[in-house]
PDB file of C-alpha atoms in Angstrom:
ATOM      1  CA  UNK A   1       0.493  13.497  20.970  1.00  0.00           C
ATOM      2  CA  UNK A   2      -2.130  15.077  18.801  1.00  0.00           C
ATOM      3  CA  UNK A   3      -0.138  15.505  15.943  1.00  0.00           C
ATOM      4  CA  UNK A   4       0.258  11.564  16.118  1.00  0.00           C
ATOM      5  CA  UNK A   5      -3.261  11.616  16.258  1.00  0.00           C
ATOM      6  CA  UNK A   6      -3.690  13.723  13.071  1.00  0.00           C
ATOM      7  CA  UNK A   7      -1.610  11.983  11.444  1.00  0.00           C
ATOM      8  CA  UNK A   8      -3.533   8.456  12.215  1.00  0.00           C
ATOM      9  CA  UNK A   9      -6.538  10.504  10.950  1.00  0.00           C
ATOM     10  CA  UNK A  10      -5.091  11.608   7.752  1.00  0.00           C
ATOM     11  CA  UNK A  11      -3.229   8.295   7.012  1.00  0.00           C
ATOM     12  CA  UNK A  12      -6.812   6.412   7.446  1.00  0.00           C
ATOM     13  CA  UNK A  13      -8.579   9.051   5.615  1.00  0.00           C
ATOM     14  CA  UNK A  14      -6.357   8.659   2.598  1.00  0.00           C
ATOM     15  CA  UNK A  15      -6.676   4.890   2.885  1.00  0.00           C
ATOM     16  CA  UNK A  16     -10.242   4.784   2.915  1.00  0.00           C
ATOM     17  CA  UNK A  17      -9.981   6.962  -0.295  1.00  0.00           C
ATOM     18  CA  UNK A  18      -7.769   4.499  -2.069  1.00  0.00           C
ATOM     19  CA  UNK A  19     -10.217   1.840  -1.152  1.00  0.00           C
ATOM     20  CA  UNK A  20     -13.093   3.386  -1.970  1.00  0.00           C
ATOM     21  CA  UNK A  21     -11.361   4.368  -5.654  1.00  0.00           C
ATOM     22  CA  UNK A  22     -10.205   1.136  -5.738  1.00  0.00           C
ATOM     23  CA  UNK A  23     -13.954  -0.727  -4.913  1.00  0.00           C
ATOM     24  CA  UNK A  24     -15.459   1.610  -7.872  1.00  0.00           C
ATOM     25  CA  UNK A  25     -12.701   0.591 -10.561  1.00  0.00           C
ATOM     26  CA  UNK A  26     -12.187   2.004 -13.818  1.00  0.00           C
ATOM     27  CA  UNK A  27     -14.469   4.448 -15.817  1.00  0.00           C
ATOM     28  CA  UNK A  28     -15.710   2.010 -18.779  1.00  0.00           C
ATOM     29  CA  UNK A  29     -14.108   3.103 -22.219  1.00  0.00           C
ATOM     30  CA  UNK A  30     -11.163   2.166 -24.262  1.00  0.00           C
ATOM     31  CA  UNK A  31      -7.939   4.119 -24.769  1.00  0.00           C
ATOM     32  CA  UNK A  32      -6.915   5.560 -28.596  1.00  0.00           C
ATOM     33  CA  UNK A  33      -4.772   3.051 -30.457  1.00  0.00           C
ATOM     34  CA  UNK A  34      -2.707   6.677 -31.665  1.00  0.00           C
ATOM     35  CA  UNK A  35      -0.081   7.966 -29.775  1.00  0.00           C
ATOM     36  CA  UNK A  36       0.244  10.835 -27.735  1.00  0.00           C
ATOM     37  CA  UNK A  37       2.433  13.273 -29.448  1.00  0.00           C
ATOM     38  CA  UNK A  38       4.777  15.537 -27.427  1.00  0.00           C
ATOM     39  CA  UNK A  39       6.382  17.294 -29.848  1.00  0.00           C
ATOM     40  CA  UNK A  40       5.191  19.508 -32.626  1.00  0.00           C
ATOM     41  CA  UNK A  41       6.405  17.784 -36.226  1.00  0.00           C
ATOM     42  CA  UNK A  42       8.919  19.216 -38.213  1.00  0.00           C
ATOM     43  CA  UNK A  43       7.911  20.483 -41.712  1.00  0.00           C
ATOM     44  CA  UNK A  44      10.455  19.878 -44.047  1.00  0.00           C
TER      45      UNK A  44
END
């Protein structure tokens, strides 16, 4: 029984994060028109 109660408490604590990240939004900016590269280039 209390690890069905722990479990209620950590499954509401995580949903009142998402909420609360959720009710904030985005950090203002814009993302970089370039793309990420992965890879170093080959030089010829």
């Amino acid at each position: 029984m209390r690890a069905l109660i722990a479990a209620g408490i950590g499954l509401a604590a995580a949903l009142a994060l998402v909420l609360t990240m959720t009710a904030i939004g985005a950090p203002p900016g814009e993302t970089s028109p370039k793309p990420l590269l992965t890879t170093v280039p080959k030089h010829p």
